[in-house]
Short mmCIF file of C-alpha atoms and ligand atoms in Angstrom, two decimals:
data_model
loop_
_atom_site.label_atom_id
_atom_site.label_comp_id
_atom_site.label_asym_id
_atom_site.label_seq_id
_atom_site.Cartn_x
_atom_site.Cartn_y
_atom_site.Cartn_z
CA UNK A 1223 42.25 108.89 25.18
CA UNK A 1224 44.47 107.34 28.03
CA UNK A 1225 42.19 105.36 30.24
CA UNK A 1226 42.48 106.22 33.95
CA UNK A 1227 44.79 103.92 35.83
CA UNK A 1228 42.34 102.67 38.66
CA UNK A 1229 45.25 101.11 40.52
CA UNK A 1230 46.11 104.86 41.43
CA UNK A 1231 42.66 105.70 42.43
CA UNK A 1232 42.34 105.12 46.35
CA UNK A 1233 40.24 102.15 47.13
CA UNK A 1234 38.05 103.67 49.85
CA UNK A 1235 36.35 107.01 49.84
CA UNK A 1236 33.76 108.48 52.14
CA UNK A 1237 30.95 106.78 50.11
CA UNK A 1238 32.35 103.65 48.93
CA UNK A 1239 33.25 101.42 51.76
CA UNK A 1240 36.13 99.31 50.28
CA UNK A 1241 36.55 97.75 53.59
CA UNK A 1242 37.00 94.14 53.60
CA UNK A 1243 34.16 92.32 55.33
CA UNK A 1244 34.30 90.40 58.51
CA UNK A 1245 34.76 86.73 58.35
CA UNK A 1246 31.52 85.26 56.83
CA UNK A 1247 29.62 82.20 55.43
CA UNK A 1248 27.53 82.93 52.52
CA UNK A 1249 24.78 80.34 52.16
CA UNK A 1250 23.03 80.42 48.90
CA UNK A 1251 19.60 78.71 48.61
CA UNK A 1252 18.57 77.86 45.13
CA UNK A 1253 22.21 77.39 44.20
CA UNK A 1254 21.63 75.05 41.40
CA UNK A 1255 20.12 77.80 39.46
CA UNK A 1256 21.63 80.07 36.77
CA UNK A 1257 22.12 83.06 38.77
CA UNK A 1258 24.55 81.53 41.15
CA UNK A 1259 26.97 80.09 38.39
CA UNK A 1260 26.67 83.09 36.06
CA UNK A 1261 26.70 85.91 38.39
CA UNK A 1262 27.00 85.23 42.25
CA UNK A 1263 30.11 83.13 42.06
CA UNK A 1264 31.99 85.17 39.44
CA UNK A 1265 31.27 88.20 41.62
CA UNK A 1266 32.59 86.67 44.93
CA UNK A 1267 35.76 85.70 42.93
CA UNK A 1268 36.11 89.27 41.54
CA UNK A 1269 35.82 90.45 45.28
CA UNK A 1270 38.55 87.98 46.25
CA UNK A 1271 40.77 89.16 43.58
CA UNK A 1272 40.37 92.55 44.62
CA UNK A 1273 41.28 91.39 48.43
CA UNK A 1274 37.72 92.38 49.62
CA UNK A 1275 36.73 89.07 50.80
CA UNK A 1276 37.83 88.28 54.33
CA UNK A 1277 40.56 85.72 54.69
CA UNK A 1278 38.23 83.37 56.57
CA UNK A 1279 35.17 82.78 54.40
CA UNK A 1280 32.92 79.97 53.20
CA UNK A 1281 30.43 79.45 50.35
CA UNK A 1282 27.74 77.04 50.82
CA UNK A 1283 25.52 76.17 47.99
CA UNK A 1284 22.03 74.85 49.00
CA UNK A 1285 19.43 73.31 46.59
CA UNK A 1286 17.40 70.09 46.31
CA UNK A 1287 19.38 68.13 44.03
CA UNK A 1288 21.98 65.74 45.48
CA UNK A 1289 25.18 67.41 43.93
CA UNK A 1290 28.18 66.97 46.44
CA UNK A 1291 31.55 67.88 44.93
CA UNK A 1292 30.08 68.41 41.51
CA UNK A 1293 28.77 71.77 42.75
CA UNK A 1294 32.27 73.35 43.39
CA UNK A 1295 33.65 71.86 40.06
CA UNK A 1296 30.52 73.36 38.38
CA UNK A 1297 31.08 76.74 39.94
CA UNK A 1298 34.78 76.83 38.98
CA UNK A 1299 33.72 76.35 35.45
CA UNK A 1300 31.02 79.38 35.60
CA UNK A 1301 33.82 81.57 37.11
CA UNK A 1302 36.04 80.93 34.33
CA UNK A 1303 33.20 81.37 31.69
CA UNK A 1304 31.39 84.22 33.06
CA UNK A 1305 34.06 86.08 35.12
CA UNK A 1306 37.42 87.45 34.90
CA UNK A 1307 39.58 84.43 35.84
CA UNK A 1308 42.36 82.34 34.41
CA UNK A 1309 41.57 78.42 34.89
CA UNK A 1310 45.18 77.88 35.71
CA UNK A 1311 45.43 80.68 38.46
CA UNK A 1312 46.24 79.27 41.93
CA UNK A 1313 43.86 81.95 43.51
CA UNK A 1314 41.04 80.26 41.71
CA UNK A 1315 42.02 76.96 43.24
CA UNK A 1316 42.27 78.48 46.59
CA UNK A 1317 38.93 80.05 46.25
CA UNK A 1318 37.23 77.11 45.01
CA UNK A 1319 38.28 75.26 48.07
CA UNK A 1320 36.04 77.49 50.11
CA UNK A 1321 33.01 76.20 48.31
CA UNK A 1322 30.88 73.51 49.48
CA UNK A 1323 27.13 71.94 48.90
CA UNK A 1324 24.45 70.93 51.13
CA UNK A 1325 21.32 69.17 49.74
CA UNK A 1326 18.19 70.21 51.40
CA UNK A 1327 14.43 70.18 50.58
CA UNK A 1328 13.28 73.94 51.14
CA UNK A 1329 9.91 73.09 52.79
CA UNK A 1330 11.17 70.28 55.36
CA UNK A 1331 11.75 71.81 58.51
CA UNK A 1332 13.80 68.59 59.74
CA UNK A 1333 16.43 69.28 57.28
CA UNK A 1334 17.21 72.77 58.57
CA UNK A 1335 18.81 71.17 61.76
CA UNK A 1336 21.15 69.26 59.74
CA UNK A 1337 22.02 72.55 57.69
CA UNK A 1338 22.75 74.31 60.96
CA UNK A 1339 25.07 71.43 62.23
CA UNK A 1340 26.97 71.71 58.92
CA UNK A 1341 27.24 75.41 59.11
CA UNK A 1342 28.58 75.13 62.80
CA UNK A 1343 31.05 72.74 61.69
CA UNK A 1344 32.38 74.90 58.68
CA UNK A 1345 32.34 77.74 61.17
CA UNK A 1346 34.64 76.06 63.42
CA UNK A 1347 36.91 74.58 60.64
CA UNK A 1348 37.36 77.91 59.02
CA UNK A 1349 37.25 80.11 62.21
CA UNK A 1350 34.45 82.15 60.97
CA UNK A 1351 32.92 83.36 64.27
CA UNK A 1352 29.33 82.93 63.42
CA UNK A 1353 28.60 85.49 60.75
CA UNK A 1354 26.18 84.34 58.02
CA UNK A 1355 24.66 85.87 55.07
CA UNK A 1356 21.67 83.92 53.71
CA UNK A 1357 21.07 84.45 49.94
CA UNK A 1358 17.66 83.45 48.80
CA UNK A 1359 18.00 82.79 44.96
CA UNK A 1360 15.12 80.39 44.94
CA UNK A 1361 11.63 80.59 43.31
CA UNK A 1362 9.68 83.08 45.29
CA UNK A 1363 7.26 80.66 46.57
CA UNK A 1364 10.09 79.23 48.97
CA UNK A 1365 11.15 82.55 50.49
CA UNK A 1366 8.72 82.46 53.44
CA UNK A 1367 9.44 78.90 54.31
CA UNK A 1368 13.24 79.32 54.35
CA UNK A 1369 12.99 82.37 56.39
CA UNK A 1370 10.79 80.69 58.90
CA UNK A 1371 12.82 77.57 59.13
CA UNK A 1372 15.89 79.62 59.54
CA UNK A 1373 14.29 81.49 62.32
CA UNK A 1374 12.93 78.17 64.02
CA UNK A 1375 16.51 77.07 64.15
CA UNK A 1376 17.60 80.22 65.85
CA UNK A 1377 19.82 81.08 62.75
CA UNK A 1378 18.23 84.59 62.27
CA UNK A 1379 19.54 85.83 65.63
CA UNK A 1380 22.51 83.62 66.52
CA UNK A 1381 24.21 83.74 69.79
CA UNK A 1382 27.48 84.51 68.12
CA UNK A 1383 28.01 86.51 65.07
CA UNK A 1384 25.61 88.60 62.83
CA UNK A 1385 23.21 87.14 60.32
CA UNK A 1386 21.65 88.79 57.17
CA UNK A 1387 19.18 87.69 54.54
CA UNK A 1388 19.54 88.72 50.90
CA UNK A 1389 16.20 88.31 48.83
CA UNK A 1390 16.14 88.34 45.22
CA UNK A 1391 13.39 89.69 43.26
CA UNK A 1392 10.48 89.18 42.62
CA UNK A 1393 9.66 90.59 45.96
CA UNK A 1394 5.91 89.85 45.85
CA UNK A 1395 3.64 90.03 42.61
CA UNK A 1396 1.46 92.80 43.77
CA UNK A 1397 0.78 95.12 46.86
CA UNK A 1398 -1.10 92.41 49.10
CA UNK A 1399 1.71 89.69 48.44
CA UNK A 1400 4.46 92.04 49.02
CA UNK A 1401 3.04 93.41 52.40
CA UNK A 1402 2.62 89.86 53.43
CA UNK A 1403 6.05 88.87 52.50
CA UNK A 1404 7.50 91.97 54.27
CA UNK A 1405 5.40 90.89 57.30
CA UNK A 1406 6.66 87.26 57.29
CA UNK A 1407 10.36 88.42 56.68
CA UNK A 1408 10.17 90.76 59.36
CA UNK A 1409 8.65 88.57 61.59
CA UNK A 1410 12.08 86.59 61.82
CA UNK A 1411 14.58 89.03 60.54
CA UNK A 1412 14.83 92.76 61.76
CA UNK A 1413 14.59 95.14 58.85
CA UNK A 1414 18.30 96.10 59.51
CA UNK A 1415 19.22 92.48 58.51
CA UNK A 1416 17.24 92.34 55.22
CA UNK A 1417 18.72 93.08 51.92
CA UNK A 1418 16.15 93.24 49.07
CA UNK A 1419 18.23 92.97 46.08
CA UNK A 1420 17.77 94.90 42.76
CA UNK A 1421 20.72 93.97 40.78
CA UNK A 1422 20.41 97.30 38.71
CA UNK A 1423 21.65 99.19 41.73
CA UNK A 1424 24.84 97.20 41.55
CA UNK A 1425 25.53 98.61 38.08
CA UNK A 1426 28.27 101.30 37.93
CA UNK A 1427 26.30 103.45 35.77
CA UNK A 1428 23.29 103.53 37.86
CA UNK A 1429 25.28 104.43 40.82
CA UNK A 1430 26.87 107.02 38.89
CA UNK A 1431 23.63 108.83 38.54
CA UNK A 1432 24.33 110.28 41.97
CA UNK A 1433 27.52 111.35 41.21
CA UNK A 1434 26.79 112.95 37.80
CA UNK A 1435 23.99 114.90 39.52
CA UNK A 1436 25.47 115.78 42.79
CA UNK A 1437 29.28 115.81 42.22
CA UNK A 1438 28.93 118.23 39.38
CA UNK A 1439 27.88 122.02 39.51
CA UNK A 1440 26.45 122.51 36.22
CA UNK A 1441 23.74 120.06 35.78
CA UNK A 1442 21.79 120.30 39.19
CA UNK A 1443 20.60 124.01 38.54
CA UNK A 1444 18.83 123.04 35.36
CA UNK A 1445 17.48 119.80 36.59
CA UNK A 1446 13.86 120.65 37.09
CA UNK A 1447 10.62 121.66 35.45
CA UNK A 1448 11.79 125.23 34.49
CA UNK A 1449 14.41 123.47 31.98
CA UNK A 1450 13.44 119.96 31.40
CA UNK A 1451 10.80 119.19 28.90
CA UNK A 1452 10.34 115.46 29.40
CA UNK A 1453 12.30 112.40 30.45
CA UNK A 1454 12.35 108.94 28.74
CA UNK A 1455 13.65 105.77 30.25
CA UNK A 1456 14.05 102.76 28.09
CA UNK A 1457 14.93 99.15 28.92
CA UNK A 1458 15.03 97.39 25.66
CA UNK A 1459 16.19 93.81 25.42
CA UNK A 1460 16.81 91.68 22.41
CA UNK A 1461 16.47 88.40 24.41
CA UNK A 1462 13.16 86.56 24.65
CA UNK A 1463 12.15 84.73 27.78
CA UNK A 1464 15.16 82.35 27.44
CA UNK A 1465 13.51 79.13 28.64
CA UNK A 1466 11.87 81.00 31.73
CA UNK A 1467 8.22 80.60 30.15
CA UNK A 1468 6.76 79.51 33.31
CA UNK A 1469 8.08 82.28 35.53
CA UNK A 1470 7.42 85.01 32.79
CA UNK A 1471 4.06 83.86 32.12
CA UNK A 1472 3.06 84.90 35.70
CA UNK A 1473 5.32 87.98 35.60
CA UNK A 1474 5.12 89.98 32.35
CA UNK A 1475 7.15 92.97 31.71
CA UNK A 1476 5.46 95.39 34.37
CA UNK A 1477 6.30 93.18 37.18
CA UNK A 1478 9.71 91.80 35.91
CA UNK A 1479 11.35 95.13 35.10
CA UNK A 1480 9.20 98.23 35.41
CA UNK A 1481 8.02 98.08 39.16
CA UNK A 1482 11.69 97.45 40.33
CA UNK A 1483 14.46 98.17 38.10
CA UNK A 1484 12.94 100.98 36.11
CA UNK A 1485 11.42 102.52 39.26
CA UNK A 1486 14.91 102.58 40.82
CA UNK A 1487 16.36 104.45 37.72
CA UNK A 1488 13.42 106.94 37.76
CA UNK A 1489 13.99 107.61 41.66
CA UNK A 1490 17.84 108.29 40.97
CA UNK A 1491 17.07 110.69 38.22
CA UNK A 1492 14.26 112.64 40.24
CA UNK A 1493 15.37 112.40 43.84
CA UNK A 1494 16.33 115.48 45.78
CA UNK A 1495 19.91 115.49 47.15
CA UNK A 1496 20.18 113.01 50.12
CA UNK A 1497 21.86 114.47 53.26
CA UNK A 1498 24.51 111.73 52.79
CA UNK A 1499 25.04 108.18 51.26
CA UNK A 1500 23.77 106.56 54.45
CA UNK A 1501 21.02 104.03 53.82
CA UNK A 1502 18.42 105.98 55.40
CA UNK A 1503 19.04 109.41 53.77
CA UNK A 1504 19.01 107.59 50.21
CA UNK A 1505 16.02 105.53 50.82
CA UNK A 1506 14.00 108.43 52.35
CA UNK A 1507 14.76 110.64 49.18
CA UNK A 1508 13.80 107.71 46.77
CA UNK A 1509 10.45 107.02 48.77
CA UNK A 1510 9.53 110.52 48.45
CA UNK A 1511 9.76 110.49 44.57
CA UNK A 1512 7.57 107.40 44.43
CA UNK A 1513 5.06 108.80 46.79
CA UNK A 1514 4.75 111.87 44.73
CA UNK A 1515 3.61 109.94 41.71
CA UNK A 1516 -0.20 110.09 41.25
CA UNK A 1517 -2.17 107.13 40.15
CA UNK A 1518 -1.29 106.15 36.57
CA UNK A 1519 -4.54 106.45 34.53
CA UNK A 1520 -5.01 103.18 32.25
CA UNK A 1521 -5.16 105.25 29.25
CA UNK A 1522 -1.49 106.15 29.95
CA UNK A 1523 -0.57 102.68 29.64
CA UNK A 1524 0.27 100.49 26.77
CA UNK A 1525 1.13 96.76 26.64
CA UNK A 1526 2.54 94.54 24.16
CA UNK A 1527 3.51 91.05 23.13
CA UNK A 1528 5.99 90.12 20.48
CA UNK A 1529 5.10 87.86 17.64
CA UNK A 1530 7.77 86.12 15.36
CA UNK A 1531 10.30 88.25 13.74
CA UNK A 1532 13.97 89.02 12.97
CA UNK A 1533 16.35 89.96 15.77
CA UNK A 1534 20.05 90.62 14.92
CA UNK A 1535 19.56 89.01 11.71
CA UNK A 1536 18.08 85.81 13.07
CA UNK A 1537 14.56 84.59 12.53
CA UNK A 1538 12.92 84.16 16.26
CA UNK A 1539 9.59 82.68 17.17
CA UNK A 1540 6.86 84.59 18.76
CA UNK A 1541 6.28 84.61 22.49
CA UNK A 1542 3.12 82.36 22.36
CA UNK A 1543 5.41 79.74 20.67
CA UNK A 1544 8.02 79.79 23.41
CA UNK A 1545 8.51 76.71 25.45
CA UNK A 1546 5.97 76.28 28.19
CA UNK A 1547 4.01 79.25 27.30
CA UNK A 1548 0.39 79.41 26.77
CA UNK A 1549 -0.45 79.51 23.07
CA UNK A 1550 -3.13 82.05 23.89
CA UNK A 1551 -1.18 83.84 26.45
CA UNK A 1552 -2.18 87.29 27.59
CA UNK A 1553 1.15 88.11 29.25
CA UNK A 1554 2.77 91.47 28.09
CA UNK A 1555 6.36 91.28 27.04
CA UNK A 1556 6.34 95.04 26.34
CA UNK A 1557 5.00 97.92 28.70
CA UNK A 1558 5.01 101.49 28.22
CA UNK A 1559 3.60 104.24 30.33
CA UNK A 1560 3.57 107.93 30.99
CA UNK A 1561 3.65 109.12 34.63
CA UNK A 1562 4.03 112.51 36.42
CA UNK A 1563 5.83 113.31 39.70
CA UNK A 1564 3.78 115.91 41.46
CA UNK A 1565 6.50 117.89 43.32
CA UNK A 1566 8.00 121.20 43.28
CA UNK A 1567 10.93 119.91 41.08
CA UNK A 1568 8.79 117.90 38.53
CA UNK A 1569 5.49 118.88 38.27
CA UNK A 1570 4.21 119.08 34.61
CA UNK A 1571 7.26 117.15 33.22
CA UNK A 1572 6.23 113.95 31.82
CA UNK A 1573 8.30 110.82 32.42
CA UNK A 1574 7.86 108.05 29.82
CA UNK A 1575 9.04 104.48 30.57
CA UNK A 1576 9.11 101.50 28.16
CA UNK A 1577 10.55 98.07 28.70
CA UNK A 1578 10.38 95.44 26.23
CA UNK A 1579 11.73 91.87 25.21
CA UNK A 1580 12.61 90.94 21.64
CA UNK A 1581 13.25 94.62 20.70
CA UNK A 1582 15.23 95.92 17.87
CA UNK A 1583 18.26 96.73 19.93
CA UNK A 1584 19.55 95.92 23.51
CA UNK A 1585 19.93 99.25 25.24
CA UNK A 1586 19.04 100.78 28.68
CA UNK A 1587 19.02 104.35 28.45
CA UNK A 1588 17.60 107.59 30.33
CA UNK A 1589 17.31 110.60 28.15
CA UNK A 1590 16.55 113.99 29.55
CA UNK A 1591 15.20 116.40 26.84
CA UNK A 1592 15.53 120.09 27.63
CA UNK A 1593 13.14 122.81 26.68
CA UNK A 1594 14.15 124.91 23.54
CA UNK A 1595 15.44 128.35 24.00
CA UNK A 1596 13.75 131.09 22.15
CA UNK A 1597 14.92 130.66 18.55
CA UNK A 1598 13.94 134.04 17.36
CA UNK A 1599 17.26 134.92 15.66
CA UNK A 1600 17.48 131.65 13.77
CA UNK A 1601 15.19 130.18 11.26
CA UNK A 1602 13.67 127.72 13.53
CA UNK A 1603 12.04 125.65 10.64
CA UNK A 1604 15.24 124.95 8.92
CA UNK A 1605 13.55 122.01 6.87
CA UNK A 1606 15.68 123.15 3.72
CA UNK A 1607 18.82 123.47 5.69
CA UNK A 1608 21.34 120.49 5.91
CA UNK A 1609 20.22 119.18 9.29
CA UNK A 1610 16.53 119.69 9.55
CA UNK A 1611 14.73 121.49 12.26
CA UNK A 1612 16.83 122.83 15.32
CA UNK A 1613 16.97 120.03 17.92
CA UNK A 1614 16.35 120.57 21.62
CA UNK A 1615 19.35 119.73 24.00
CA UNK A 1616 19.39 116.07 24.90
CA UNK A 1617 21.27 114.49 27.68
CA UNK A 1618 21.44 110.81 27.26
CA UNK A 1619 22.59 108.35 29.88
CA UNK A 1620 23.57 105.00 28.53
CA UNK A 1621 23.19 102.58 31.41
CA UNK A 1622 24.12 99.66 29.11
CA UNK A 1623 25.74 98.70 26.90
CA UNK A 1624 28.30 101.28 25.47
CA UNK A 1625 28.07 102.76 29.03
CA UNK A 1626 28.52 106.56 28.75
CA UNK A 1627 26.83 109.86 28.84
CA UNK A 1628 26.31 112.07 25.79
CA UNK A 1629 25.05 115.76 25.47
CA UNK A 1630 23.64 116.78 22.32
CA UNK A 1631 23.80 120.54 21.52
CA UNK A 1632 23.61 122.83 18.09
CA UNK A 1633 26.64 123.84 16.35
CA UNK A 1634 26.93 126.14 13.35
CA UNK A 1635 27.32 124.23 10.07
CA UNK A 1636 30.78 125.40 9.04
CA UNK A 1637 31.34 127.27 5.74
CA UNK A 1638 27.74 128.03 4.86
CA UNK A 1639 26.92 131.84 4.96
CA UNK A 1640 23.63 130.98 6.63
CA UNK A 1641 23.26 130.34 10.40
CA UNK A 1642 22.37 126.65 9.98
CA UNK A 1643 22.29 124.76 13.17
CA UNK A 1644 23.13 121.17 13.44
CA UNK A 1645 22.97 118.77 16.34
CA UNK A 1646 26.34 117.47 17.51
CA UNK A 1647 27.32 115.20 20.51
CA UNK A 1648 29.77 115.50 23.47
CA UNK A 1649 30.21 111.91 24.51
CA UNK A 1650 31.75 110.36 27.57
CA UNK A 1651 32.56 106.74 27.29
CA UNK A 1652 33.18 104.62 30.36
CA UNK A 1653 35.44 102.08 28.67
CA UNK A 1654 37.91 104.65 27.21
CA UNK A 1655 37.92 106.66 30.53
CA UNK A 1656 38.27 103.71 32.87
CA UNK A 1657 39.22 100.63 30.62
CA UNK A 1658 37.07 97.68 30.30
CA UNK A 1659 35.37 95.86 33.27
CA UNK A 1660 34.17 92.43 33.62
CA UNK A 1661 32.33 93.18 37.02
CA UNK A 1662 28.66 92.10 36.89
CA UNK A 1663 27.26 94.41 39.55
CA UNK A 1664 26.73 91.83 42.22
CA UNK A 1665 30.32 92.39 43.49
CA UNK A 1666 29.22 95.77 45.15
CA UNK A 1667 25.95 94.33 46.50
CA UNK A 1668 27.45 91.18 47.97
CA UNK A 1669 30.07 93.15 49.67
CA UNK A 1670 27.68 95.77 50.92
CA UNK A 1671 25.38 92.90 52.23
CA UNK A 1672 28.36 91.65 54.07
CA UNK A 1673 29.29 94.93 55.48
CA UNK A 1674 25.73 95.43 56.62
CA UNK A 1675 25.30 98.62 54.19
CA UNK A 1676 21.82 98.76 53.11
CA UNK A 1677 22.11 101.90 50.85
CA UNK A 1678 21.95 99.98 47.60
CA UNK A 1679 18.88 97.66 48.74
CA UNK A 1680 15.21 98.35 48.83
CA UNK A 1681 13.41 99.17 52.03
CA UNK A 1682 10.13 97.50 52.70
CA UNK A 1683 8.39 100.98 52.43
CA UNK A 1684 9.81 101.57 49.10
CA UNK A 1685 8.78 98.17 47.56
CA UNK A 1686 5.26 98.61 48.95
CA UNK A 1687 4.93 102.07 47.38
CA UNK A 1688 5.99 101.09 44.13
CA UNK A 1689 3.53 98.01 44.12
CA UNK A 1690 0.84 100.30 45.22
CA UNK A 1691 1.37 102.20 42.21
CA UNK A 1692 1.42 99.35 39.88
CA UNK A 1693 -1.26 97.02 41.43
CA UNK A 1694 -4.17 98.96 39.91
CA UNK A 1695 -2.62 98.79 36.60
CA UNK A 1696 -2.01 95.12 36.75
CA UNK A 1697 -5.66 94.61 37.98
CA UNK A 1698 -7.04 96.48 34.97
CA UNK A 1699 -5.05 94.69 32.54
CA UNK A 1700 -5.91 91.27 34.23
CA UNK A 1701 -9.66 92.37 33.92
CA UNK A 1702 -9.44 92.78 30.31
CA UNK A 1703 -7.63 90.44 28.13
CA UNK A 1704 -5.81 92.13 25.29
CA UNK A 1705 -7.57 91.60 22.01
CA UNK A 1706 -4.78 91.96 19.49
CA UNK A 1707 -1.93 90.03 21.01
CA UNK A 1708 0.74 89.46 19.36
CA UNK A 1709 0.87 93.21 18.40
CA UNK A 1710 4.61 93.84 17.64
CA UNK A 1711 7.27 91.98 15.69
CA UNK A 1712 10.16 90.61 17.32
CA UNK A 1713 13.02 92.96 16.33
CA UNK A 1714 10.86 96.03 16.21
CA UNK A 1715 10.49 98.96 18.86
CA UNK A 1716 7.24 97.67 20.10
CA UNK A 1717 3.55 98.12 19.07
CA UNK A 1718 2.56 101.16 17.18
CA UNK A 1719 0.13 102.15 20.02
CA UNK A 1720 3.10 103.07 22.22
CA UNK A 1721 3.95 105.84 19.95
CA UNK A 1722 0.44 107.25 20.46
CA UNK A 1723 1.10 107.57 24.13
CA UNK A 1724 3.64 110.42 23.46
CA UNK A 1725 2.21 111.81 20.39
CA UNK A 1726 -0.57 113.77 22.16
CA UNK A 1727 2.13 115.82 24.08
CA UNK A 1728 4.02 116.25 20.94
CA UNK A 1729 6.70 113.80 21.68
CA UNK A 1730 8.31 110.83 20.25
CA UNK A 1731 10.16 107.83 21.54
CA UNK A 1732 13.80 108.11 20.99
CA UNK A 1733 14.81 104.95 18.95
CA UNK A 1734 18.34 105.94 17.89
CA UNK A 1735 19.56 104.44 21.06
CA UNK A 1736 23.31 103.47 21.64
CA UNK A 1737 26.61 105.33 21.10
CA UNK A 1738 26.68 107.57 17.98
CA UNK A 1739 29.85 107.28 15.69
C1 BG6 B 3068 15.87 90.59 35.33
C2 BG6 B 3068 14.63 90.21 34.83
O1 BG6 B 3068 15.60 91.29 36.69
O2 BG6 B 3068 16.51 91.68 34.73
C3 BG6 B 3068 15.03 89.51 33.25
O3 BG6 B 3068 14.08 89.21 35.24
C4 BG6 B 3068 15.85 90.80 32.44
O4 BG6 B 3068 13.84 89.29 32.48
C5 BG6 B 3068 16.94 91.22 33.30
O5 BG6 B 3068 16.24 90.18 31.27
C6 BG6 B 3068 17.62 92.38 32.74
O6 BG6 B 3068 18.94 92.75 33.45
P1 BG6 B 3068 20.24 93.26 32.67
O7 BG6 B 3068 21.01 93.39 33.76
O8 BG6 B 3068 20.26 92.19 31.60
O9 BG6 B 3068 19.57 94.46 32.07
#
């Protein structure tokens, strides 16, 4: 198949603002962390390559370490290693020239005056006009202090230009802390200036959920409880905690992935068509989905923790042996649950969610299983046939890797005199249709934040609603330490009890994830 030439696709459409942002300084707090080097700077460089950054821009890394010029050099390396960049490209040189560094102790109010002076200087030198985007990529305990100090220096509401603040997850660790953080942030920045980032929304395959559902005529009529049997969403990672032990000990799978990334996926699968792609319309529809979810009974949840095992052919240690992890840790590295959405479209359709580290395979997938038609004219139980029993239609949306969408349906096995039905797949593959992309998802989110478009960012109400749903589960889990941790081998599909969650309804987790054939 010939890939579509993206150069021929018009850059801007009604819903994708390919506009270049206004001149802007991007100030990244916590810039010495991995995220800046691996994701943010490569993404900003990709925007520069696509001519989507303004001519006048500056990037200022802020962290505690005294780094000076080393910072720009380190970011340059990161762009080449993790981005789509040739080391010898003059454009890279020109880009790196816009990067500088400012050492600051996050909770020392006095040093913010110095930061302001430095930003004013850069502003003049580069003719930026006062627009600033503050990106908080620090540990969450610093969010409030930074926001308050920016406010105290008048940087949240400048006399010249516009200010915005991007806040990385985790946005709170339960309902109370999320509310308090919202309160503190909104005391300084107006909600229209706040961009709570969830990097899943930057993924093309996630944005495509809206296109798939609402730009095609054939799926939406069957996208409801009359035709859909159940929905499964899996976020399986082969990685462990990768040196982030202390962070993960406090987080666990439910806080780290389910409350945010998975709830975004669920909302995009389940929402009603928004009136437009304006932030308010989309966010309102997502909120309605989350609000329609009744409390999740604890019996409908399962937690797990990996022990040692083999992942991708390599022996790996168990979670409790990871660096800076409590050897008796009760933190879950796997979470699975069943929930319902009690509205007209979805009542009675179970949604199963599961997320885990050190699983057998890396795959983020959504699968929609349709109801079986009456199979009266076929021998429903074909156990003696070549393909086993007749399988229901299954729509699989591969968020990553092997990005694509597959539809399973039944086909007659050729040359046999009997009507034997075999499952076959129609498969759309992103790479063969559109070519390979090295975009990491932050491009779109950074550009949107610079443009002031909040569509792909979480609103305070959304964050609080999802925390309200999960806080009772977290509390119940905290009240009862799991007795049998670790309860799954690294390199497996998680604990056995996760299977029981589905068995009662006659369902099973799909473990044949990934592209077929
Ligand atoms: C992050 C979590 O938000 O998402 C990580 O903190 C997780 O623990 C990561 O590994 C998964 O993101 P992706 O894009 O690799 O699926």
